[in-house]
mmCIF file of C-alpha atoms in Angstrom:
data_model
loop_
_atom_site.group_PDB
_atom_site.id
_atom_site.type_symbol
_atom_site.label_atom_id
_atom_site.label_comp_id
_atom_site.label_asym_id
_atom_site.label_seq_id
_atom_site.Cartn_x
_atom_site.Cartn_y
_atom_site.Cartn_z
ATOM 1 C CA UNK A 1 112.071 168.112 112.930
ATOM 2 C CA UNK A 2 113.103 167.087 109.394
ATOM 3 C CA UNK A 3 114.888 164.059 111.000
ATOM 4 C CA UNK A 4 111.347 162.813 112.948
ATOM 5 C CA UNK A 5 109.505 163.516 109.717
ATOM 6 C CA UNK A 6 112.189 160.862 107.833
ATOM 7 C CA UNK A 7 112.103 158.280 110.488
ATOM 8 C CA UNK A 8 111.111 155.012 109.854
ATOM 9 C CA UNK A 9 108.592 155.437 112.994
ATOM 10 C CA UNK A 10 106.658 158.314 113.255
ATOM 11 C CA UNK A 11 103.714 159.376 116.135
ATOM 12 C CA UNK A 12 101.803 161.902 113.949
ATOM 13 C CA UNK A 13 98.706 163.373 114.652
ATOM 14 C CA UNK A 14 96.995 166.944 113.503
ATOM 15 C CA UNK A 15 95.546 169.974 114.301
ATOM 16 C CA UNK A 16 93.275 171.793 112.546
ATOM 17 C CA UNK A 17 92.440 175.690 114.177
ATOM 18 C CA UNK A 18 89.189 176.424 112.411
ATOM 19 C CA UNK A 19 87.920 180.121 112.649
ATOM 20 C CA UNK A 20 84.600 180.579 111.315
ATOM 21 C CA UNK A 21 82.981 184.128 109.739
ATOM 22 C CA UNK A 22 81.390 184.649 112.811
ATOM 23 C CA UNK A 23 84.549 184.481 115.285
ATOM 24 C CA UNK A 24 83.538 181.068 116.231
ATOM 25 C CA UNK A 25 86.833 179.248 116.897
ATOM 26 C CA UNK A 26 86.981 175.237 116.861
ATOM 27 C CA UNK A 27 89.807 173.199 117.288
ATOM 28 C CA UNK A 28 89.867 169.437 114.979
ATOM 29 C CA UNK A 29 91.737 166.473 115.846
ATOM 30 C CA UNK A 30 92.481 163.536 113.811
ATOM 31 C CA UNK A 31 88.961 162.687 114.805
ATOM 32 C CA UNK A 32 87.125 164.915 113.001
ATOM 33 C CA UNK A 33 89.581 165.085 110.309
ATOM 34 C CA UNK A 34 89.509 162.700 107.590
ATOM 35 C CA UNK A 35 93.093 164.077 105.176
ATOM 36 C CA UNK A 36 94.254 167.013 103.368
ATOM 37 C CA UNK A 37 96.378 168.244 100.942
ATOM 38 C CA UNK A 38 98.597 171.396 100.251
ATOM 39 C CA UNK A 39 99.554 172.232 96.554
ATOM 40 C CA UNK A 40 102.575 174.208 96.743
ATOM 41 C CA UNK A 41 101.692 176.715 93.963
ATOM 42 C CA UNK A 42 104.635 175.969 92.082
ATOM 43 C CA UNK A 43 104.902 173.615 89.384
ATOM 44 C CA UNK A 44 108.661 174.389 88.271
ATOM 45 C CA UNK A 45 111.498 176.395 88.814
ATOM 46 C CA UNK A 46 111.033 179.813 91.224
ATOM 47 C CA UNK A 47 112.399 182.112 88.851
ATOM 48 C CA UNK A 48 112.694 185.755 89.436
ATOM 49 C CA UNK A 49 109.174 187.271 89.777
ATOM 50 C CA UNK A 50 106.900 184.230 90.675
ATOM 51 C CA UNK A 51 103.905 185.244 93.198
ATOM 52 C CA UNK A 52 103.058 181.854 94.762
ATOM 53 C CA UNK A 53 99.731 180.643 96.004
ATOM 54 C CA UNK A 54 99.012 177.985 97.873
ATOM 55 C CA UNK A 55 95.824 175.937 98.343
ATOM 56 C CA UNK A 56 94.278 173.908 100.256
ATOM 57 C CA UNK A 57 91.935 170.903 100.343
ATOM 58 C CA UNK A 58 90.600 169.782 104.047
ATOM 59 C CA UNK A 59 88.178 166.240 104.375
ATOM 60 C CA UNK A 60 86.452 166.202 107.740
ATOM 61 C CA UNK A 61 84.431 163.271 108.391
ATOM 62 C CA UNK A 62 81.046 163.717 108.090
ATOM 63 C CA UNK A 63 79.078 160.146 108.794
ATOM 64 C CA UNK A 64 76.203 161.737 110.600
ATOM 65 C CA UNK A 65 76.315 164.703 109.045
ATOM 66 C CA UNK A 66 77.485 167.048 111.647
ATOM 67 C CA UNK A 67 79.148 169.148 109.181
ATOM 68 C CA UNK A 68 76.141 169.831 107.065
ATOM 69 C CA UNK A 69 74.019 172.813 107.445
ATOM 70 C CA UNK A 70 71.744 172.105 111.147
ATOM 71 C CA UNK A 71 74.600 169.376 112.362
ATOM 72 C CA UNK A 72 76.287 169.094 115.231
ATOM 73 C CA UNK A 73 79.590 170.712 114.489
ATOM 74 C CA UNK A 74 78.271 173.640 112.108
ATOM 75 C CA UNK A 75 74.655 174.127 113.212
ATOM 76 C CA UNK A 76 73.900 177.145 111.302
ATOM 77 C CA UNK A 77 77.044 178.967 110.924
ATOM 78 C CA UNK A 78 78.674 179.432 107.190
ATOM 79 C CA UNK A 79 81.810 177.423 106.204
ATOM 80 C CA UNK A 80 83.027 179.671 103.117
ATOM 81 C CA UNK A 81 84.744 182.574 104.847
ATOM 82 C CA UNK A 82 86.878 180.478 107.179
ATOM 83 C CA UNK A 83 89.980 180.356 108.495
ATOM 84 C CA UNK A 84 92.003 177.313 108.409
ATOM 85 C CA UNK A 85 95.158 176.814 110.211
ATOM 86 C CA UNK A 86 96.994 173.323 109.594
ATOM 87 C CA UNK A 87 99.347 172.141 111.975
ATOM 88 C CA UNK A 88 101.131 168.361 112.287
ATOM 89 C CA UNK A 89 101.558 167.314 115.389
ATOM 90 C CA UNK A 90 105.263 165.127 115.747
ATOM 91 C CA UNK A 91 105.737 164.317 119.247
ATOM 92 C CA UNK A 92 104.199 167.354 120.646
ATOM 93 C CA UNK A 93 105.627 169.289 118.067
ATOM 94 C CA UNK A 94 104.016 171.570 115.991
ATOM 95 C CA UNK A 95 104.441 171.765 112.458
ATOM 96 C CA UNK A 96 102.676 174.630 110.364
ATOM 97 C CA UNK A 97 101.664 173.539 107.457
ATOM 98 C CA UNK A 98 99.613 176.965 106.176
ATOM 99 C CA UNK A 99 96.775 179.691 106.425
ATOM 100 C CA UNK A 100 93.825 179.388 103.881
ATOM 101 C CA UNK A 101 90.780 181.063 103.413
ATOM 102 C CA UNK A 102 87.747 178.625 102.701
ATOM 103 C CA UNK A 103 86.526 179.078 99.209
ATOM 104 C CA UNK A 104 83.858 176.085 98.941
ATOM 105 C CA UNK A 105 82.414 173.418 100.738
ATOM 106 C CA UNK A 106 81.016 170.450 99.505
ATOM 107 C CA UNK A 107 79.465 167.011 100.350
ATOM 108 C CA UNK A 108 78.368 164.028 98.510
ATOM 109 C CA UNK A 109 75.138 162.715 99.190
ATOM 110 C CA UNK A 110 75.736 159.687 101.644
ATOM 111 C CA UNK A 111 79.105 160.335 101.815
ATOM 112 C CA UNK A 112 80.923 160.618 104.664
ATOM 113 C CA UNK A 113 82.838 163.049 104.268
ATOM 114 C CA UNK A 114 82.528 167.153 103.556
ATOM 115 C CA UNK A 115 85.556 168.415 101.707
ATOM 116 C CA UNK A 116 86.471 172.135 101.964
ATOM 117 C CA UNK A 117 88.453 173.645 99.666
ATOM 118 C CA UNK A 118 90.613 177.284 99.961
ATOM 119 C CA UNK A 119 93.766 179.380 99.213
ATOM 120 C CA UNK A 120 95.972 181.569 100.745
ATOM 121 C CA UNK A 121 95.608 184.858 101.373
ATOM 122 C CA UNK A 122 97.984 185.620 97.855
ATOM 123 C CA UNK A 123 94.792 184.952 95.936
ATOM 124 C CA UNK A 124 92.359 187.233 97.618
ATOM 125 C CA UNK A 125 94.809 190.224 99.279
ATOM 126 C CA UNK A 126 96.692 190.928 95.836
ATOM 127 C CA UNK A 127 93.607 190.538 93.429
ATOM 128 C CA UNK A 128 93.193 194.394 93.709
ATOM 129 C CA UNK A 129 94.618 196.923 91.165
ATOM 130 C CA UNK A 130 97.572 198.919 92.326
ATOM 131 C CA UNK A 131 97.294 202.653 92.781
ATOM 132 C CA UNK A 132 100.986 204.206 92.172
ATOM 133 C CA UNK A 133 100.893 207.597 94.633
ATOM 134 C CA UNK A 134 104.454 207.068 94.970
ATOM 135 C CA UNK A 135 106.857 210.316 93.689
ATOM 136 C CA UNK A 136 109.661 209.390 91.293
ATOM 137 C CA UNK A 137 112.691 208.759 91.259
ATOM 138 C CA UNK A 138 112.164 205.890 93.820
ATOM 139 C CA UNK A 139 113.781 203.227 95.194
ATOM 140 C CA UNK A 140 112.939 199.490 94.343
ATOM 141 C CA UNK A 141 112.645 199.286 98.141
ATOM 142 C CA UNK A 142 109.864 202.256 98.181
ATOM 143 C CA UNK A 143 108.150 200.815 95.514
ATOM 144 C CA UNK A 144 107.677 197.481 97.826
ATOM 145 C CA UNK A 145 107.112 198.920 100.856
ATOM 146 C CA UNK A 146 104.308 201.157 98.814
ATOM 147 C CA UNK A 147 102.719 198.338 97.438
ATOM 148 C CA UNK A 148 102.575 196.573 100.608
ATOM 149 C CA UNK A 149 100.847 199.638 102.495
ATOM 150 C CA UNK A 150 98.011 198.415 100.493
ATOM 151 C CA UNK A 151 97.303 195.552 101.882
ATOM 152 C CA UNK A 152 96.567 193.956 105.467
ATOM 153 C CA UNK A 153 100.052 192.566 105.049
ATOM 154 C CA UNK A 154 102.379 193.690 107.767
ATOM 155 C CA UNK A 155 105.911 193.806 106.210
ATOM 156 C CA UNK A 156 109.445 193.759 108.177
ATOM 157 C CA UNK A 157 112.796 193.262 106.107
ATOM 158 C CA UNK A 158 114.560 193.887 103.764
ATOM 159 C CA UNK A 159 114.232 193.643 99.847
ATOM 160 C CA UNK A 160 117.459 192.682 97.696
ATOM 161 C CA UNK A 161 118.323 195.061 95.127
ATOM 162 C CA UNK A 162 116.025 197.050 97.092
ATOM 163 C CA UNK A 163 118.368 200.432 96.801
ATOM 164 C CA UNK A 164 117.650 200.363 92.791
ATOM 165 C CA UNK A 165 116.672 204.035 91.406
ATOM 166 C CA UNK A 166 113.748 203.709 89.501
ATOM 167 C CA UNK A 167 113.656 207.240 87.224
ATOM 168 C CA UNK A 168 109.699 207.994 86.842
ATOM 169 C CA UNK A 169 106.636 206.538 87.447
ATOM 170 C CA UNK A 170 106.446 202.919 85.542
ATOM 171 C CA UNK A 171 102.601 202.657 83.375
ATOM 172 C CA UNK A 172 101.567 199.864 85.627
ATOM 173 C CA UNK A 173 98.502 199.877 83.217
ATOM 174 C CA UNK A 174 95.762 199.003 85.622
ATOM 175 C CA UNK A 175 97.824 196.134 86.775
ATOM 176 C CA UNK A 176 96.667 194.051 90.140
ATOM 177 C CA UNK A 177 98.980 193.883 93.356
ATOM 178 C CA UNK A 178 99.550 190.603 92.528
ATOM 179 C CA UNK A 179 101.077 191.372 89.473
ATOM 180 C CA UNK A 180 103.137 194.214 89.971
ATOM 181 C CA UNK A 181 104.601 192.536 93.220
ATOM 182 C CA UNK A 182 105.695 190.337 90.603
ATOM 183 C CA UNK A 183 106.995 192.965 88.725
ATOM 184 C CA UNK A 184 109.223 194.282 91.919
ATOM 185 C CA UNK A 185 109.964 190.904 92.503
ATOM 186 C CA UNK A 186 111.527 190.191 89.123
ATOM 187 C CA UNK A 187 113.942 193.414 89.516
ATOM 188 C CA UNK A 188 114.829 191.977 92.900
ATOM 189 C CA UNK A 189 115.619 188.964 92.045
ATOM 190 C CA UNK A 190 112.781 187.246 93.941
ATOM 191 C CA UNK A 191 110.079 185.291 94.306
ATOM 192 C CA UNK A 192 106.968 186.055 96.591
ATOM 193 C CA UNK A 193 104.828 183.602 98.766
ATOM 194 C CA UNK A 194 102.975 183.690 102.256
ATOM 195 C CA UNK A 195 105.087 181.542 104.541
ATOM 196 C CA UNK A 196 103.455 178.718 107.005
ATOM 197 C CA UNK A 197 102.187 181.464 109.440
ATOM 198 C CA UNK A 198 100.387 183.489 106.627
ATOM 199 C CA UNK A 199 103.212 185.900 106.725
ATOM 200 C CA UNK A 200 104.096 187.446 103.266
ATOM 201 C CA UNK A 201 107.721 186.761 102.099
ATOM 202 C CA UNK A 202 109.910 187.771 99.390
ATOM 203 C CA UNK A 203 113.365 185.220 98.931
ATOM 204 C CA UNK A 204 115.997 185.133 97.074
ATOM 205 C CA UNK A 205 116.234 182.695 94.033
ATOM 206 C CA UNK A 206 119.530 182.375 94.754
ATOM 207 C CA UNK A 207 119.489 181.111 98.206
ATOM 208 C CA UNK A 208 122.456 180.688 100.999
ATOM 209 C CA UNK A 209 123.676 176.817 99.829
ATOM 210 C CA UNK A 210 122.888 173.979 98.210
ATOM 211 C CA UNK A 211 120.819 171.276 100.383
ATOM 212 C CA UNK A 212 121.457 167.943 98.848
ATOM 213 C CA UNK A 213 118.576 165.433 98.995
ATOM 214 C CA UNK A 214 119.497 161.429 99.023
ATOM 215 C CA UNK A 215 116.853 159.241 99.327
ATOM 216 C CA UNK A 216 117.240 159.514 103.393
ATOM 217 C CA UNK A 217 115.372 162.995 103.002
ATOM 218 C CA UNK A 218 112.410 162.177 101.014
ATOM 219 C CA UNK A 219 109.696 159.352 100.672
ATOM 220 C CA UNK A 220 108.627 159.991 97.324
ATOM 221 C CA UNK A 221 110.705 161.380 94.306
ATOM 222 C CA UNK A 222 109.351 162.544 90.456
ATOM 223 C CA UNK A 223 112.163 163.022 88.582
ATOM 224 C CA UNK A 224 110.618 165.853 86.150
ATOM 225 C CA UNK A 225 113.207 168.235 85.004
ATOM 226 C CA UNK A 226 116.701 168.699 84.591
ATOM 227 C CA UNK A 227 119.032 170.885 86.223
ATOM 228 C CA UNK A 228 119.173 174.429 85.424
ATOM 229 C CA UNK A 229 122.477 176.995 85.490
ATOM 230 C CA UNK A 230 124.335 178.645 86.719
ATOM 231 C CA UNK A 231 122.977 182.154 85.205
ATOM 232 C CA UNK A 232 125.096 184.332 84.216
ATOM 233 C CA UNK A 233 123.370 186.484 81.688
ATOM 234 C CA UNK A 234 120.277 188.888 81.911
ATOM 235 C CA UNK A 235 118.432 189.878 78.669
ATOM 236 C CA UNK A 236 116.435 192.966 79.260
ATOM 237 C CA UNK A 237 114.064 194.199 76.717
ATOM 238 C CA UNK A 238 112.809 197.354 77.911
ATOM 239 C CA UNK A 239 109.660 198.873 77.566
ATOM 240 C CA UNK A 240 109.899 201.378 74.763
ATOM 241 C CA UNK A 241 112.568 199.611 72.993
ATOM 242 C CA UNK A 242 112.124 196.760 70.206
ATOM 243 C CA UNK A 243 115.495 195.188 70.761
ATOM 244 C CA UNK A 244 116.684 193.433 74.146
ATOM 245 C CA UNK A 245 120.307 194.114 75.326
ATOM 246 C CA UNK A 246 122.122 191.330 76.946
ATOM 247 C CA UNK A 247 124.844 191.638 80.481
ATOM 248 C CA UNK A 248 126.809 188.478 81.018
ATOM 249 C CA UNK A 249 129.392 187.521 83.566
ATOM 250 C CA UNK A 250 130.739 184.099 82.007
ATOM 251 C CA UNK A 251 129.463 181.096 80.210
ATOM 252 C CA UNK A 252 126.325 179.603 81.541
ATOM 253 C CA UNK A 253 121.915 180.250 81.604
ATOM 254 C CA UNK A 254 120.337 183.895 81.039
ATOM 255 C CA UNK A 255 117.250 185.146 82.325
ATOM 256 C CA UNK A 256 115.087 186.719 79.993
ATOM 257 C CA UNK A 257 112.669 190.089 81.412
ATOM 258 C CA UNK A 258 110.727 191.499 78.811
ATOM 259 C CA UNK A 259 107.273 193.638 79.608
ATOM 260 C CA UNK A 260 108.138 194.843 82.864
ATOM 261 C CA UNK A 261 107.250 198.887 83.200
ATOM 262 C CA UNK A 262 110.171 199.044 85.732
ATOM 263 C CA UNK A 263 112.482 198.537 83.072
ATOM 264 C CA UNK A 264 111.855 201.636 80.588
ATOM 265 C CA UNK A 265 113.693 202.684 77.491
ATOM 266 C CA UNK A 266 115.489 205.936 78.110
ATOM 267 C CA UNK A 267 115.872 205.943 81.981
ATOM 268 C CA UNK A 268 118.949 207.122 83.703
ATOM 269 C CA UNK A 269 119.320 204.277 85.729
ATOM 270 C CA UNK A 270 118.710 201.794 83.145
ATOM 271 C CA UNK A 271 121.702 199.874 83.088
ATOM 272 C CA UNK A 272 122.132 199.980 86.623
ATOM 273 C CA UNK A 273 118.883 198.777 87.735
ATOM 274 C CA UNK A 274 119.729 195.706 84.917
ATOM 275 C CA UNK A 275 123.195 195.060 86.325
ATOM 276 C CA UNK A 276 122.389 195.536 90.068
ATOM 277 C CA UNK A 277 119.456 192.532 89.185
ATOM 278 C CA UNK A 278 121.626 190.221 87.679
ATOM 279 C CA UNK A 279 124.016 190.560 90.682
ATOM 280 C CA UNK A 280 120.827 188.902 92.349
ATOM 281 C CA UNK A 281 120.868 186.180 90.220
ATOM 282 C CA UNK A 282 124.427 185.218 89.645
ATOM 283 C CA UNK A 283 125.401 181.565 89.856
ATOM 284 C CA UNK A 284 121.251 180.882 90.559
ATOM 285 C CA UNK A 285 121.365 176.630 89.954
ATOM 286 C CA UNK A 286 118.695 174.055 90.481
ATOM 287 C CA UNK A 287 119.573 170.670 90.229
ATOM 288 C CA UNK A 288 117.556 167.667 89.798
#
C-alpha cells in the first residue's frame, strides 16, 4: 500500500460512508466530494500520556445546493450528528483514513461548496468525569480496563506495565476520562488514540524499530524539531511530596511526571510502579 501511495502514478479515488442521525446511510464518491483534511492531533513528540484526537474537515460540492437544508442530497435530515467514514480508494484498495462525528456544517452564500467539520470519538466519549468504584490495591491493568467499562469503547489487549500495584485509591479530583486515561497512560508508558476504524488504542512510545524515511517515502517534509533521546532517566515527583526523585539507567533524556495521583507519596509500591515505567521508556528516540 505504502509503495502505491509513493508512486510516481497513482489511480486514487474516495469514499466517503456517511451515516446520518436518523440511520440514513449514503455513500459519496469523488463526485460529490470536493477535498478533506485529517489533522493528526499531534503537533510534537508522543510522549508518555498523550490522548490524541483527531479531526476532520469534509468539502462536498454543493453548486445547486443539494446539500443545503430542502436539497437533493439532505432534504430535511440534520448534518451535525453524523457519521463520517473516510476511505481512499488505490486500485480497489481501501484505505481508512478515520471515524468522526460531525460537529458543524457550514456554507457560504453562492458558494459551491458545504464544508463539514468533526472529531473523533476521543473528544466526545472521554469528556465525562471518571467515577473510581474500583477497590485498592489495583493493578495498572484494572485501572484501564475500569476506565474503559465506562465508555462505548470495546477494549481487547493488553496494557504495558499493566501488572503495576497501585496501593489506594488515587484523588482523581473530578478529573474527565480523557484525562485520567492520560494519567494510566503516562504510568504505562503510552500514548492513547482511536485508530483508522474508530477503535481505541493505547501504544507504546517506544515502538518495535526504527522506520527510516528518505525522500522515496514522503512527498512533503517540515523539518521542525530535532531529534530526541534515548531516555534513560524518569523524574517522579509524587503527589504529596515537594521534591522529585530521579531513576537513571545511563547517560541520555529523562522524562519528567509530576501531578499524576497514581504516583503518591508514601505508597508501598512507589518505587516499583516508577521503575517498572521507565522500563517502558528505555532507549525511547525520535529522530528528525
Amino acid at each position: 500500500m505504502n509503495d502505491g501511495m509513493c508512486a510516481s502514478a497513482r489511480n486514487l479515488d474516495l469514499r466517503v460512508r456517511l451515516t446520518l442521525a436518523t440511520g440514513t446511510e449514503l455513500t459519496l464518491t469523488g463526485a460529490e466530494v470536493a477535498g478533506f483534511a485529517v489533522e493528526e492531533g499531534a503537533d510534537g513528540a508522543l510522549l508518555p500520556g498523550s490522548v490524541l484526537s483527531a479531526a476532520l474537515t469534509l468539502d462536498l460540492n454543493n453548486d445547486s445546493g443539494q446539500w443545503r437544508y430542502g436539497g437533493s442530497l439532505r432534504g430535511a435530515r440534520p448534518l451535525v450528528g453524523a457519521t463520517a467514514e473516510v476511505f481512499v480508494l488505490l486500485e480497489e484498495k481501501a484505505l481508512p483514513c478515520g471515524v468522526f462525528t460531525i460537529e458543524s456544517a457550514s456554507a457560504r452564500e453562492h458558494g459551491g461548496t458545504m464544508r463539514l467539520s468533526g472529531r473523533d470519538s476521543i473528544a466526545a466519549e472521554l469528556a465525562g468525569a471518571f467515577q473510581d468504584e474500583l477497590t485498592y490495591p489495583a493493578t495498572l491493568d484494572q485501572i484501564w480496563r475500569h476506565l474503559v467499562s465506562k465508555t462505548r469503547y470495546v477494549w481487547s489487549g493488553s496494557l504495558p506495565n499493566g501488572s503495576a500495584v497501585v496501593d489506594a485509591a488515587p484523588d482523581w479530583n473530578g478529573a474527565t476520562l480523557r484525562r485520567a486515561a492520560g494519567w494510566i497512560a503516562q504510568a504505562a508508558g503510552c500514548f492513547v488514540r482511536v485508530g483508522r476504524t474508530g477503535a481505541l488504542e493505547i501504544l507504546p512510545c517506544l515502538g518495535g524499530g526504527e522506520e527510516a524515511l528518505g525522500p522515496d517515502a514522503y512527498l512533503t517534509l517540515s523539518d521542525g524539531f530535532q531529534s530526541y533521546g534515548p531516555v534513560r532517566g524518569l523524574k517522579v515527583t509524587p503527589v504529596g511530596a515537594e521534591e522529585p526523585f530521579t531513576l537513571s539507567d545511563g547517560v541520555g533524556e529523562t522524562v519528567s511526571i509530576e501531578g499524576n495521583p497514581l504516583f503518591r507519596q508514601g505508597a508501598a509500591h512507589l518505587s516499583a510502579l516508577a521503575a517498572s515505567t521507565l522500563d517502558q521508556l528505555k532507549g525511547l528516540t525520535l529522530n528528525r
